[in-house]
PDB file of C-alpha atoms in Angstrom:
ATOM      1  CA  MET C 275     -19.476  55.895  33.654  1.00 64.00           C
ATOM      2  CA  ASP C 276     -22.874  55.822  32.282  1.00 77.00           C
ATOM      3  CA  PHE C 277     -24.809  52.708  33.480  1.00 82.00           C
ATOM      4  CA  THR C 278     -26.592  50.864  30.410  1.00 91.00           C
ATOM      5  CA  PRO C 279     -30.163  49.975  30.907  1.00 91.00           C
ATOM      6  CA  GLU C 280     -29.221  46.539  31.466  1.00 92.00           C
ATOM      7  CA  ILE C 281     -27.011  47.356  34.350  1.00 89.00           C
ATOM      8  CA  LYS C 282     -29.546  49.281  35.904  1.00 89.00           C
ATOM      9  CA  ASP C 283     -32.318  46.768  35.763  1.00 92.00           C
ATOM     10  CA  LYS C 284     -29.972  44.514  37.378  1.00 91.00           C
ATOM     11  CA  LEU C 285     -29.205  46.729  40.117  1.00 89.00           C
ATOM     12  CA  HIS C 286     -32.897  47.363  40.663  1.00 92.00           C
ATOM     13  CA  ARG C 287     -33.452  43.841  40.987  1.00 93.00           C
ATOM     14  CA  LEU C 288     -30.565  43.235  43.471  1.00 90.00           C
ATOM     15  CA  GLN C 289     -32.126  46.297  45.463  1.00 92.00           C
ATOM     16  CA  GLU C 290     -35.626  44.420  45.486  1.00 93.00           C
ATOM     17  CA  LYS C 291     -33.763  41.244  46.470  1.00 93.00           C
ATOM     18  CA  TYR C 292     -31.895  42.529  49.462  1.00 92.00           C
ATOM     19  CA  THR C 293     -34.740  44.541  50.700  1.00 93.00           C
ATOM     20  CA  ALA C 294     -37.012  41.584  50.825  1.00 93.00           C
ATOM     21  CA  MET C 295     -34.494  40.014  53.024  1.00 92.00           C
ATOM     22  CA  GLY C 296     -34.204  43.198  55.233  1.00 93.00           C
ATOM     23  CA  GLN C 297     -30.562  43.727  54.025  1.00 93.00           C
ATOM     24  CA  ASP C 298     -28.719  46.628  52.759  1.00 92.00           C
ATOM     25  CA  MET C 299     -27.519  46.311  49.365  1.00 90.00           C
ATOM     26  CA  ALA C 300     -24.789  49.095  49.674  1.00 90.00           C
ATOM     27  CA  SER C 301     -23.083  46.951  52.422  1.00 90.00           C
ATOM     28  CA  TYR C 302     -22.960  43.941  50.052  1.00 89.00           C
ATOM     29  CA  LEU C 303     -21.516  46.188  47.368  1.00 88.00           C
ATOM     30  CA  ASP C 304     -18.894  47.071  49.988  1.00 88.00           C
ATOM     31  CA  GLY C 305     -17.898  43.401  50.294  1.00 88.00           C
ATOM     32  CA  LEU C 306     -17.472  43.030  46.718  1.00 88.00           C
ATOM     33  CA  LEU C 307     -14.873  45.811  46.759  1.00 88.00           C
ATOM     34  CA  TYR C 308     -12.708  43.783  49.108  1.00 87.00           C
ATOM     35  CA  ALA C 309     -13.342  40.221  48.191  1.00 87.00           C
ATOM     36  CA  ASP C 310     -10.719  38.304  46.123  1.00 88.00           C
ATOM     37  CA  PHE C 311     -11.176  37.054  42.806  1.00 89.00           C
ATOM     38  CA  LEU C 312     -12.277  33.428  42.806  1.00 90.00           C
ATOM     39  CA  THR C 313      -9.586  30.819  41.461  1.00 94.00           C
ATOM     40  CA  TYR C 314     -10.107  27.467  40.064  1.00 95.00           C
ATOM     41  CA  TRP C 315      -8.055  25.774  42.644  1.00 95.00           C
ATOM     42  CA  ASP C 316     -10.005  27.352  45.642  1.00 95.00           C
ATOM     43  CA  TYR C 317     -13.587  26.685  44.030  1.00 94.00           C
ATOM     44  CA  ILE C 318     -12.612  22.841  43.639  1.00 95.00           C
ATOM     45  CA  HIS C 319     -10.324  22.498  46.826  1.00 97.00           C
ATOM     46  CA  LEU C 320      -7.804  21.362  44.416  1.00 97.00           C
ATOM     47  CA  ASP C 321      -4.983  20.920  47.171  1.00 97.00           C
ATOM     48  CA  THR C 322      -7.212  19.241  49.710  1.00 97.00           C
ATOM     49  CA  LEU C 323      -8.384  16.791  46.627  1.00 97.00           C
ATOM     50  CA  LEU C 324      -5.009  16.017  45.682  1.00 96.00           C
ATOM     51  CA  SER C 325      -4.086  15.304  49.416  1.00 97.00           C
ATOM     52  CA  LEU C 326      -6.607  12.694  50.020  1.00 97.00           C
ATOM     53  CA  GLN C 327      -4.276   9.762  48.770  1.00 96.00           C
ATOM     54  CA  SER C 328      -2.624   7.942  51.522  1.00 95.00           C
ATOM     55  CA  PRO C 329      -1.286   4.523  50.416  1.00 95.00           C
ATOM     56  CA  LYS C 330      -0.744   1.965  52.969  1.00 94.00           C
ATOM     57  CA  THR C 331       2.408   0.540  51.330  1.00 95.00           C
ATOM     58  CA  PRO C 332       5.366   2.053  49.100  1.00 96.00           C
ATOM     59  CA  ILE C 333       4.293   0.069  46.342  1.00 96.00           C
ATOM     60  CA  PRO C 334       3.524   2.610  43.318  1.00 95.00           C
ATOM     61  CA  ASP C 335       0.422   0.938  41.821  1.00 94.00           C
ATOM     62  CA  GLU C 336      -1.771   1.425  44.974  1.00 94.00           C
ATOM     63  CA  GLU C 337      -1.930   5.045  44.299  1.00 94.00           C
ATOM     64  CA  ILE C 338      -3.846   4.149  41.248  1.00 92.00           C
ATOM     65  CA  PHE C 339      -6.007   1.704  42.980  1.00 92.00           C
ATOM     66  CA  ILE C 340      -6.992   4.409  45.770  1.00 94.00           C
ATOM     67  CA  MET C 341      -7.567   7.384  43.042  1.00 94.00           C
ATOM     68  CA  TYR C 342      -9.851   4.997  40.962  1.00 93.00           C
ATOM     69  CA  HIS C 343     -12.216   4.236  43.870  1.00 93.00           C
ATOM     70  CA  GLN C 344     -12.107   7.842  45.025  1.00 96.00           C
ATOM     71  CA  ILE C 345     -13.245   8.740  41.237  1.00 96.00           C
ATOM     72  CA  THR C 346     -16.107   5.929  41.522  1.00 96.00           C
ATOM     73  CA  GLU C 347     -17.508   7.283  44.684  1.00 97.00           C
ATOM     74  CA  LEU C 348     -17.755  10.878  42.954  1.00 98.00           C
ATOM     75  CA  TYR C 349     -19.545   9.507  40.102  1.00 98.00           C
ATOM     76  CA  PHE C 350     -22.006   7.721  42.480  1.00 98.00           C
ATOM     77  CA  LYS C 351     -22.352  10.954  44.395  1.00 98.00           C
ATOM     78  CA  LEU C 352     -23.430  12.466  40.993  1.00 98.00           C
ATOM     79  CA  ALA C 353     -25.907   9.535  40.447  1.00 98.00           C
ATOM     80  CA  LEU C 354     -27.407  10.012  43.955  1.00 98.00           C
ATOM     81  CA  HIS C 355     -27.657  13.923  43.106  1.00 98.00           C
ATOM     82  CA  GLU C 356     -30.004  12.906  40.193  1.00 98.00           C
ATOM     83  CA  CYS C 357     -31.727  10.325  42.131  1.00 98.00           C
ATOM     84  CA  ARG C 358     -32.802  13.073  44.915  1.00 98.00           C
ATOM     85  CA  GLN C 359     -33.842  15.288  42.229  1.00 98.00           C
ATOM     86  CA  ILE C 360     -36.330  12.809  40.646  1.00 98.00           C
ATOM     87  CA  ALA C 361     -37.528  11.480  43.983  1.00 98.00           C
ATOM     88  CA  GLU C 362     -38.107  14.823  45.497  1.00 97.00           C
ATOM     89  CA  HIS C 363     -39.702  16.682  42.377  1.00 97.00           C
ATOM     90  CA  GLU C 364     -42.954  18.508  43.125  1.00 95.00           C
ATOM     91  CA  ASN C 365     -44.574  17.893  39.741  1.00 96.00           C
ATOM     92  CA  LEU C 366     -42.546  15.116  38.233  1.00 98.00           C
ATOM     93  CA  THR C 367     -42.816  14.686  34.297  1.00 98.00           C
ATOM     94  CA  ALA C 368     -41.760  11.811  32.205  1.00 98.00           C
ATOM     95  CA  GLU C 369     -39.356  14.214  30.226  1.00 98.00           C
ATOM     96  CA  PHE C 370     -37.708  15.519  33.597  1.00 98.00           C
ATOM     97  CA  PHE C 371     -37.462  11.845  34.946  1.00 98.00           C
ATOM     98  CA  THR C 372     -35.867  10.610  31.752  1.00 98.00           C
ATOM     99  CA  ALA C 373     -33.304  13.520  31.388  1.00 98.00           C
ATOM    100  CA  ARG C 374     -31.983  12.769  34.966  1.00 98.00           C
ATOM    101  CA  VAL C 375     -32.021   8.781  34.331  1.00 98.00           C
ATOM    102  CA  LYS C 376     -30.086   9.569  31.284  1.00 98.00           C
ATOM    103  CA  ARG C 377     -27.432  11.684  33.268  1.00 98.00           C
ATOM    104  CA  ILE C 378     -27.092   8.546  35.752  1.00 98.00           C
ATOM    105  CA  ASN C 379     -26.640   6.408  32.607  1.00 97.00           C
ATOM    106  CA  ALA C 380     -23.647   8.868  31.261  1.00 98.00           C
ATOM    107  CA  TYR C 381     -22.037   8.514  34.798  1.00 98.00           C
ATOM    108  CA  PHE C 382     -22.265   4.575  34.828  1.00 96.00           C
ATOM    109  CA  ASN C 383     -21.164   4.590  31.058  1.00 95.00           C
ATOM    110  CA  ALA C 384     -18.094   6.581  31.914  1.00 96.00           C
ATOM    111  CA  LEU C 385     -17.725   4.177  35.164  1.00 94.00           C
ATOM    112  CA  THR C 386     -17.599   0.905  33.287  1.00 92.00           C
ATOM    113  CA  ASN C 387     -15.580   2.252  30.154  1.00 90.00           C
ATOM    114  CA  SER C 388     -12.868   3.656  32.356  1.00 90.00           C
ATOM    115  CA  PHE C 389     -12.831   0.062  34.491  1.00 84.00           C
ATOM    116  CA  GLU C 390      -9.754  -0.825  32.055  1.00 81.00           C
ATOM    117  CA  VAL C 391      -7.637   1.365  34.393  1.00 80.00           C
ATOM    118  CA  MET C 392      -8.173  -1.104  37.182  1.00 78.00           C
ATOM    119  CA  VAL C 393      -8.048  -4.127  34.943  1.00 76.00           C
ATOM    120  CA  ASP C 394      -5.110  -3.321  32.813  1.00 82.00           C
ATOM    121  CA  GLY C 395      -3.744  -0.132  34.513  1.00 84.00           C
ATOM    122  CA  MET C 396      -1.872  -2.009  37.457  1.00 88.00           C
ATOM    123  CA  GLU C 397       0.869  -4.796  37.466  1.00 89.00           C
ATOM    124  CA  LYS C 398      -0.754  -7.974  38.838  1.00 86.00           C
ATOM    125  CA  GLU C 399       2.370  -8.519  40.920  1.00 88.00           C
ATOM    126  CA  GLN C 400       2.049  -5.044  42.580  1.00 92.00           C
ATOM    127  CA  PHE C 401      -1.702  -5.516  43.450  1.00 87.00           C
ATOM    128  CA  LEU C 402      -1.060  -8.970  44.774  1.00 86.00           C
ATOM    129  CA  LYS C 403       1.560  -7.468  47.246  1.00 88.00           C
ATOM    130  CA  PHE C 404      -0.211  -4.379  48.424  1.00 90.00           C
ATOM    131  CA  ARG C 405      -3.780  -5.874  48.641  1.00 86.00           C
ATOM    132  CA  MET C 406      -3.154  -7.605  51.941  1.00 83.00           C
ATOM    133  CA  SER C 407      -2.378  -4.472  53.553  1.00 88.00           C
ATOM    134  CA  LEU C 408      -5.991  -3.287  52.932  1.00 88.00           C
ATOM    135  CA  LEU C 409      -7.687  -5.966  54.996  1.00 82.00           C
ATOM    136  CA  PRO C 410     -10.594  -6.015  55.808  1.00 82.00           C
ATOM    137  CA  ALA C 411     -11.529  -3.143  53.514  1.00 83.00           C
ATOM    138  CA  SER C 412     -13.226  -3.874  50.416  1.00 82.00           C
ATOM    139  CA  GLY C 413     -15.135  -2.177  47.669  1.00 82.00           C
ATOM    140  CA  PHE C 414     -18.169  -4.134  48.660  1.00 83.00           C
ATOM    141  CA  GLN C 415     -18.490  -1.521  51.350  1.00 90.00           C
ATOM    142  CA  SER C 416     -19.323   1.129  48.891  1.00 93.00           C
ATOM    143  CA  GLY C 417     -22.681   2.494  50.775  1.00 96.00           C
ATOM    144  CA  GLN C 418     -23.322   4.949  47.855  1.00 98.00           C
ATOM    145  CA  TYR C 419     -23.786   2.045  45.560  1.00 97.00           C
ATOM    146  CA  ARG C 420     -26.272   0.493  47.665  1.00 97.00           C
ATOM    147  CA  MET C 421     -28.272   3.707  48.031  1.00 98.00           C
ATOM    148  CA  ILE C 422     -28.141   4.211  44.113  1.00 98.00           C
ATOM    149  CA  GLU C 423     -29.882   0.607  44.175  1.00 98.00           C
ATOM    150  CA  ILE C 424     -32.532   1.389  46.764  1.00 98.00           C
ATOM    151  CA  CYS C 425     -33.484   4.593  44.731  1.00 98.00           C
ATOM    152  CA  ALA C 426     -33.702   2.848  41.554  1.00 98.00           C
ATOM    153  CA  THR C 427     -36.172  -0.089  42.549  1.00 98.00           C
ATOM    154  CA  ASP C 428     -38.888  -1.555  44.891  1.00 98.00           C
ATOM    155  CA  PHE C 429     -36.884  -2.740  47.645  1.00 98.00           C
ATOM    156  CA  ILE C 430     -38.060  -6.552  47.183  1.00 97.00           C
ATOM    157  CA  ARG C 431     -35.930  -6.473  43.816  1.00 97.00           C
ATOM    158  CA  LEU C 432     -32.891  -6.292  46.040  1.00 96.00           C
ATOM    159  CA  VAL C 433     -33.859  -9.364  48.084  1.00 95.00           C
ATOM    160  CA  ASP C 434     -31.863 -12.557  47.358  1.00 90.00           C
ATOM    161  CA  LYS C 435     -33.954 -14.316  44.476  1.00 89.00           C
ATOM    162  CA  SER C 436     -34.406 -17.554  46.637  1.00 89.00           C
ATOM    163  CA  LYS C 437     -36.510 -15.054  49.167  1.00 93.00           C
ATOM    164  CA  ARG C 438     -38.201 -12.647  46.836  1.00 93.00           C
ATOM    165  CA  GLU C 439     -41.468 -14.647  46.687  1.00 94.00           C
ATOM    166  CA  GLU C 440     -41.615 -15.544  50.323  1.00 97.00           C
ATOM    167  CA  LEU C 441     -40.950 -12.050  51.571  1.00 97.00           C
ATOM    168  CA  SER C 442     -42.866 -10.036  49.055  1.00 95.00           C
ATOM    169  CA  THR C 443     -45.396  -8.794  51.557  1.00 96.00           C
ATOM    170  CA  ALA C 444     -42.835  -8.450  54.761  1.00 97.00           C
ATOM    171  CA  THR C 445     -41.538  -5.371  56.122  1.00 98.00           C
ATOM    172  CA  ILE C 446     -38.387  -3.568  54.944  1.00 98.00           C
ATOM    173  CA  GLU C 447     -36.718  -4.572  58.155  1.00 98.00           C
ATOM    174  CA  GLU C 448     -37.667  -8.392  57.294  1.00 98.00           C
ATOM    175  CA  GLN C 449     -36.534  -8.117  53.533  1.00 98.00           C
ATOM    176  CA  PHE C 450     -33.379  -6.416  54.577  1.00 97.00           C
ATOM    177  CA  GLU C 451     -32.330  -9.489  56.598  1.00 95.00           C
ATOM    178  CA  HIS C 452     -32.236 -11.209  53.342  1.00 94.00           C
ATOM    179  CA  ILE C 453     -30.796  -8.589  51.097  1.00 94.00           C
ATOM    180  CA  TYR C 454     -28.620  -9.875  48.132  1.00 90.00           C
ATOM    181  CA  TRP C 455     -25.284  -8.550  49.081  1.00 89.00           C
ATOM    182  CA  LYS C 456     -25.183 -10.121  52.509  1.00 87.00           C
ATOM    183  CA  PHE C 457     -24.831 -13.455  50.766  1.00 79.00           C
ATOM    184  CA  GLY C 458     -22.030 -12.181  48.989  1.00 73.00           C
ATOM    185  CA  ALA C 459     -19.692 -11.396  51.860  1.00 73.00           C
ATOM    186  CA  THR C 460     -19.591 -14.869  53.868  1.00 69.00           C
ATOM    187  CA  GLU C 461     -16.477 -16.576  54.825  1.00 66.00           C
ATOM    188  CA  LEU C 462     -15.354 -19.112  52.083  1.00 61.00           C
ATOM    189  CA  ALA C 463     -14.588 -21.574  54.823  1.00 64.00           C
ATOM    190  CA  SER C 464     -17.176 -21.172  57.720  1.00 69.00           C
ATOM    191  CA  GLY C 465     -20.174 -19.626  55.890  1.00 69.00           C
ATOM    192  CA  LYS C 466     -20.429 -17.017  58.636  1.00 80.00           C
ATOM    193  CA  GLN C 467     -20.603 -13.047  58.001  1.00 83.00           C
ATOM    194  CA  THR C 468     -17.150 -11.661  57.238  1.00 84.00           C
ATOM    195  CA  LEU C 469     -15.838  -8.455  59.295  1.00 87.00           C
ATOM    196  CA  THR C 470     -16.223  -6.601  55.970  1.00 86.00           C
ATOM    197  CA  LEU C 471     -19.919  -7.522  56.214  1.00 88.00           C
ATOM    198  CA  LYS C 472     -20.227  -6.630  59.955  1.00 91.00           C
ATOM    199  CA  GLN C 473     -18.425  -3.357  59.400  1.00 93.00           C
ATOM    200  CA  PHE C 474     -20.695  -2.411  56.641  1.00 93.00           C
ATOM    201  CA  ILE C 475     -23.920  -3.158  58.406  1.00 94.00           C
ATOM    202  CA  ASN C 476     -22.710  -1.322  61.615  1.00 96.00           C
ATOM    203  CA  LYS C 477     -22.053   1.934  59.383  1.00 97.00           C
ATOM    204  CA  TYR C 478     -24.893   1.985  57.218  1.00 97.00           C
ATOM    205  CA  ALA C 479     -27.839  -0.191  58.184  1.00 97.00           C
ATOM    206  CA  ALA C 480     -29.768   2.623  59.706  1.00 98.00           C
ATOM    207  CA  GLN C 481     -29.250   4.747  56.827  1.00 98.00           C
ATOM    208  CA  PHE C 482     -30.261   2.017  54.224  1.00 98.00           C
ATOM    209  CA  LEU C 483     -33.468   1.265  56.130  1.00 98.00           C
ATOM    210  CA  GLN C 484     -34.549   4.876  56.255  1.00 98.00           C
ATOM    211  CA  LEU C 485     -33.788   5.533  52.771  1.00 98.00           C
ATOM    212  CA  ALA C 486     -35.815   2.462  51.777  1.00 98.00           C
ATOM    213  CA  LYS C 487     -38.657   3.540  53.582  1.00 98.00           C
ATOM    214  CA  ASN C 488     -38.637   7.000  52.109  1.00 98.00           C
ATOM    215  CA  ARG C 489     -38.448   5.530  48.639  1.00 98.00           C
ATOM    216  CA  ILE C 490     -41.486   3.189  49.016  1.00 98.00           C
ATOM    217  CA  SER C 491     -43.561   5.400  46.789  1.00 98.00           C
ATOM    218  CA  THR C 492     -40.776   7.489  45.057  1.00 98.00           C
ATOM    219  CA  ASN C 493     -38.159   4.949  43.889  1.00 98.00           C
ATOM    220  CA  PHE C 494     -37.987   4.892  39.943  1.00 98.00           C
ATOM    221  CA  SER C 495     -40.199   1.718  39.440  1.00 98.00           C
ATOM    222  CA  ALA C 496     -42.999   3.221  41.669  1.00 98.00           C
ATOM    223  CA  LEU C 497     -42.637   6.532  39.789  1.00 98.00           C
ATOM    224  CA  TYR C 498     -42.495   4.991  36.460  1.00 98.00           C
ATOM    225  CA  HIS C 499     -45.890   3.466  37.241  1.00 98.00           C
ATOM    226  CA  ASN C 500     -47.336   6.417  38.624  1.00 98.00           C
ATOM    227  CA  LEU C 501     -46.540   8.463  35.387  1.00 98.00           C
ATOM    228  CA  GLN C 502     -47.760   5.553  33.297  1.00 98.00           C
ATOM    229  CA  ALA C 503     -51.117   5.119  35.142  1.00 98.00           C
ATOM    230  CA  ASN C 504     -51.545   9.001  34.791  1.00 97.00           C
ATOM    231  CA  GLY C 505     -51.568   8.749  30.782  1.00 98.00           C
ATOM    232  CA  ALA C 506     -47.763   9.992  30.359  1.00 98.00           C
ATOM    233  CA  ASP C 507     -45.838   9.019  27.493  1.00 98.00           C
ATOM    234  CA  VAL C 508     -43.070   6.746  29.241  1.00 98.00           C
ATOM    235  CA  SER C 509     -41.475   4.990  26.215  1.00 97.00           C
ATOM    236  CA  ALA C 510     -38.382   7.002  26.153  1.00 98.00           C
ATOM    237  CA  LEU C 511     -38.133   6.867  29.885  1.00 98.00           C
ATOM    238  CA  ALA C 512     -38.392   2.818  29.649  1.00 97.00           C
ATOM    239  CA  ASP C 513     -35.537   2.790  27.220  1.00 96.00           C
ATOM    240  CA  GLU C 514     -33.590   4.911  29.785  1.00 97.00           C
ATOM    241  CA  LEU C 515     -34.356   2.610  32.659  1.00 97.00           C
ATOM    242  CA  ARG C 516     -33.623  -0.484  30.674  1.00 96.00           C
ATOM    243  CA  LYS C 517     -30.206   1.034  30.120  1.00 95.00           C
ATOM    244  CA  LEU C 518     -29.666   1.761  33.861  1.00 97.00           C
ATOM    245  CA  ASP C 519     -30.803  -1.865  34.756  1.00 96.00           C
ATOM    246  CA  LEU C 520     -28.103  -3.183  32.441  1.00 93.00           C
ATOM    247  CA  TYR C 521     -25.546  -0.571  33.737  1.00 93.00           C
ATOM    248  CA  VAL C 522     -26.097  -1.105  37.465  1.00 95.00           C
ATOM    249  CA  ASN C 523     -26.819  -5.006  37.285  1.00 93.00           C
ATOM    250  CA  VAL C 524     -24.873  -6.293  34.460  1.00 90.00           C
ATOM    251  CA  GLU C 525     -22.055  -3.976  33.348  1.00 89.00           C
ATOM    252  CA  TRP C 526     -20.823  -2.634  36.506  1.00 89.00           C
ATOM    253  CA  PRO C 527     -20.593  -5.993  38.288  1.00 85.00           C
ATOM    254  CA  LEU C 528     -18.939  -7.566  35.194  1.00 83.00           C
ATOM    255  CA  SER C 529     -16.362  -4.894  35.524  1.00 81.00           C
ATOM    256  CA  HIS C 530     -15.419  -5.862  38.766  1.00 74.00           C
ATOM    257  CA  TYR C 531     -15.540  -9.570  37.815  1.00 72.00           C
ATOM    258  CA  LYS C 532     -13.232  -9.133  35.137  1.00 72.00           C
ATOM    259  CA  SER C 533     -10.878  -7.574  37.427  1.00 72.00           C
ATOM    260  CA  ALA C 534     -11.158 -10.085  39.987  1.00 67.00           C
ATOM    261  CA  VAL C 535     -10.713 -13.046  37.449  1.00 67.00           C
ATOM    262  CA  ARG C 536      -7.505 -11.084  36.286  1.00 66.00           C
ATOM    263  CA  TYR C 537      -6.148 -10.607  39.664  1.00 63.00           C
ATOM    264  CA  LEU C 538      -7.773 -13.033  41.816  1.00 62.00           C
ATOM    265  CA  GLU C 539      -8.294 -16.243  40.050  1.00 59.00           C
ATOM    266  CA  LYS C 540      -5.627 -19.068  39.946  1.00 53.00           C
ATOM    267  CA  ASP C 541      -5.760 -22.422  38.687  1.00 39.00           C
ATOM    268  CA  PRO C 542      -6.498 -24.617  40.433  1.00 35.00           C
ATOM    269  CA  VAL C 543      -7.072 -22.618  43.709  1.00 43.00           C
ATOM    270  CA  ASP C 544      -8.876 -19.213  43.808  1.00 47.00           C
ATOM    271  CA  ILE C 545      -7.376 -16.479  45.839  1.00 45.00           C
ATOM    272  CA  ALA C 546      -9.836 -14.750  48.264  1.00 51.00           C
ATOM    273  CA  ALA C 547     -10.857 -10.980  47.642  1.00 49.00           C
ATOM    274  CA  THR C 548      -9.566  -8.659  50.358  1.00 49.00           C
ATOM    275  CA  GLY C 549     -12.653  -8.683  52.254  1.00 50.00           C
ATOM    276  CA  GLY C 550     -12.856 -12.197  52.227  1.00 52.00           C
ATOM    277  CA  THR C 551     -16.302 -12.215  49.700  1.00 54.00           C
ATOM    278  CA  ASN C 552     -16.940 -15.176  47.625  1.00 54.00           C
ATOM    279  CA  TRP C 553     -16.888 -13.186  44.509  1.00 50.00           C
ATOM    280  CA  GLN C 554     -17.005 -16.065  42.267  1.00 53.00           C
ATOM    281  CA  LYS C 555     -20.680 -16.370  43.282  1.00 56.00           C
ATOM    282  CA  TYR C 556     -21.515 -12.766  44.324  1.00 54.00           C
ATOM    283  CA  LEU C 557     -20.299 -10.825  41.219  1.00 55.00           C
ATOM    284  CA  PRO C 558     -21.770 -12.706  37.823  1.00 58.00           C
ATOM    285  CA  PRO C 559     -25.189 -11.312  37.067  1.00 57.00           C
ATOM    286  CA  ARG C 560     -26.317 -14.605  36.113  1.00 57.00           C
ATOM    287  CA  PHE C 561     -26.285 -15.866  39.439  1.00 61.00           C
ATOM    288  CA  GLN C 562     -27.947 -13.032  41.044  1.00 67.00           C
ATOM    289  CA  LYS C 563     -30.783 -12.448  38.551  1.00 81.00           C
ATOM    290  CA  ARG C 564     -30.964  -8.857  39.931  1.00 89.00           C
ATOM    291  CA  ILE C 565     -33.308  -7.030  37.659  1.00 94.00           C
ATOM    292  CA  PHE C 566     -34.779  -3.718  38.824  1.00 97.00           C
ATOM    293  CA  TYR C 567     -37.546  -3.363  36.181  1.00 98.00           C
ATOM    294  CA  PRO C 568     -38.784  -6.879  35.301  1.00 96.00           C
ATOM    295  CA  PHE C 569     -42.008  -5.332  33.501  1.00 97.00           C
ATOM    296  CA  LEU C 570     -39.487  -3.782  31.084  1.00 96.00           C
ATOM    297  CA  TRP C 571     -38.031  -7.042  29.925  1.00 94.00           C
ATOM    298  CA  THR C 572     -39.201 -10.298  28.303  1.00 92.00           C
ATOM    299  CA  ASP C 573     -39.062 -13.680  30.069  1.00 91.00           C
ATOM    300  CA  MET C 574     -36.439 -14.740  27.643  1.00 89.00           C
ATOM    301  CA  GLN C 575     -34.367 -11.793  28.277  1.00 88.00           C
ATOM    302  CA  MET C 576     -34.688 -12.236  31.928  1.00 90.00           C
ATOM    303  CA  GLU C 577     -33.866 -15.987  31.770  1.00 86.00           C
ATOM    304  CA  GLU C 578     -30.589 -15.060  29.892  1.00 85.00           C
ATOM    305  CA  TRP C 579     -29.803 -12.098  32.155  1.00 86.00           C
ATOM    306  CA  GLY C 580     -26.083 -11.641  32.199  1.00 79.00           C
ATOM    307  CA  LYS C 581     -25.118 -14.903  30.894  1.00 74.00           C
ATOM    308  CA  GLY C 582     -23.863 -14.009  27.442  1.00 64.00           C
ATOM    309  CA  TRP C 583     -21.721 -11.118  28.944  1.00 56.00           C
ATOM    310  CA  VAL C 584     -19.968 -13.446  31.729  1.00 52.00           C
ATOM    311  CA  LEU C 585     -19.294 -16.125  29.220  1.00 54.00           C
ATOM    312  CA  SER C 586     -17.726 -13.443  26.554  1.00 57.00           C
ATOM    313  CA  VAL C 587     -15.623 -11.869  29.521  1.00 50.00           C
ATOM    314  CA  LEU C 588     -14.262 -15.225  30.459  1.00 48.00           C
ATOM    315  CA  LYS C 589     -13.450 -16.000  27.042  1.00 54.00           C
ATOM    316  CA  THR C 590     -11.745 -12.497  26.387  1.00 53.00           C
ATOM    317  CA  LEU C 591      -9.497 -13.426  29.359  1.00 44.00           C
ATOM    318  CA  LYS C 592      -8.501 -16.836  28.592  1.00 50.00           C
ATOM    319  CA  ASN C 593      -7.466 -15.426  25.003  1.00 57.00           C
ATOM    320  CA  LYS C 594      -5.099 -12.959  26.747  1.00 51.00           C
ATOM    321  CA  ASP C 595      -3.746 -15.517  28.894  1.00 48.00           C
TER     322      ASP C 595
END
């Protein structure tokens, strides 16, 4: 067999590569002779992936519930992959930043558009049966989601709105004590922290605090302002950041709110969520007024934040009932 110039060039470059590493290329070629061809199922560990569903009850729709949450966490991992690329880029440009935020928006678009799997994809009667076997676990305990929030904005924007001004110059540790989601995991009767929240803090608090410190100057808000100050054209980036703001702080919480209203709201008594969270006040964006990029919105837009979406969701659900 005669080697083409292209093959010879690749062999030459391989030789240079292995020589630079102090390795013998011939030994690696011997390895290729005996290596099996890669298969799809081995590459993505398909058998392992399909074995990761372990329902706690024999109720069929619980498996749907598990798989959708696993899919959600994989999308969050994709988003965090993009967050790291942005934060750790040595020569960040507006173009690179914009492209990566656009990817994150695509992930959240897929998530919000697929949430009907949860809202309409399970029988309410089945859900209300198996949900009690999940105590005190809750989707509230998604650490990756909180990490996305920390990467996306200045940490003070995650502090409960009643404390933001007071704690604007406080330490990260002081601000963390008043982070908004802690107020969404209080027991309905006593007002004390739920076991769900205590578990969550024990597992993730140190990671959250370290990430928040690492992202003081490399969160999306800080990086946007840095590029803008250096004269970069950030108009396209601003558009994508506004979309991200809406996806994370309006569309995604409202997808959960819609599900909670469908499954957990009764007249006249509301059913508590599995983790005991006060979801009626925690999920609606108009109550939280959590906005990553206030400098990209008008005062009127921030005043009406999430209000129209909440009202439309409630109206839609009432019409279905």
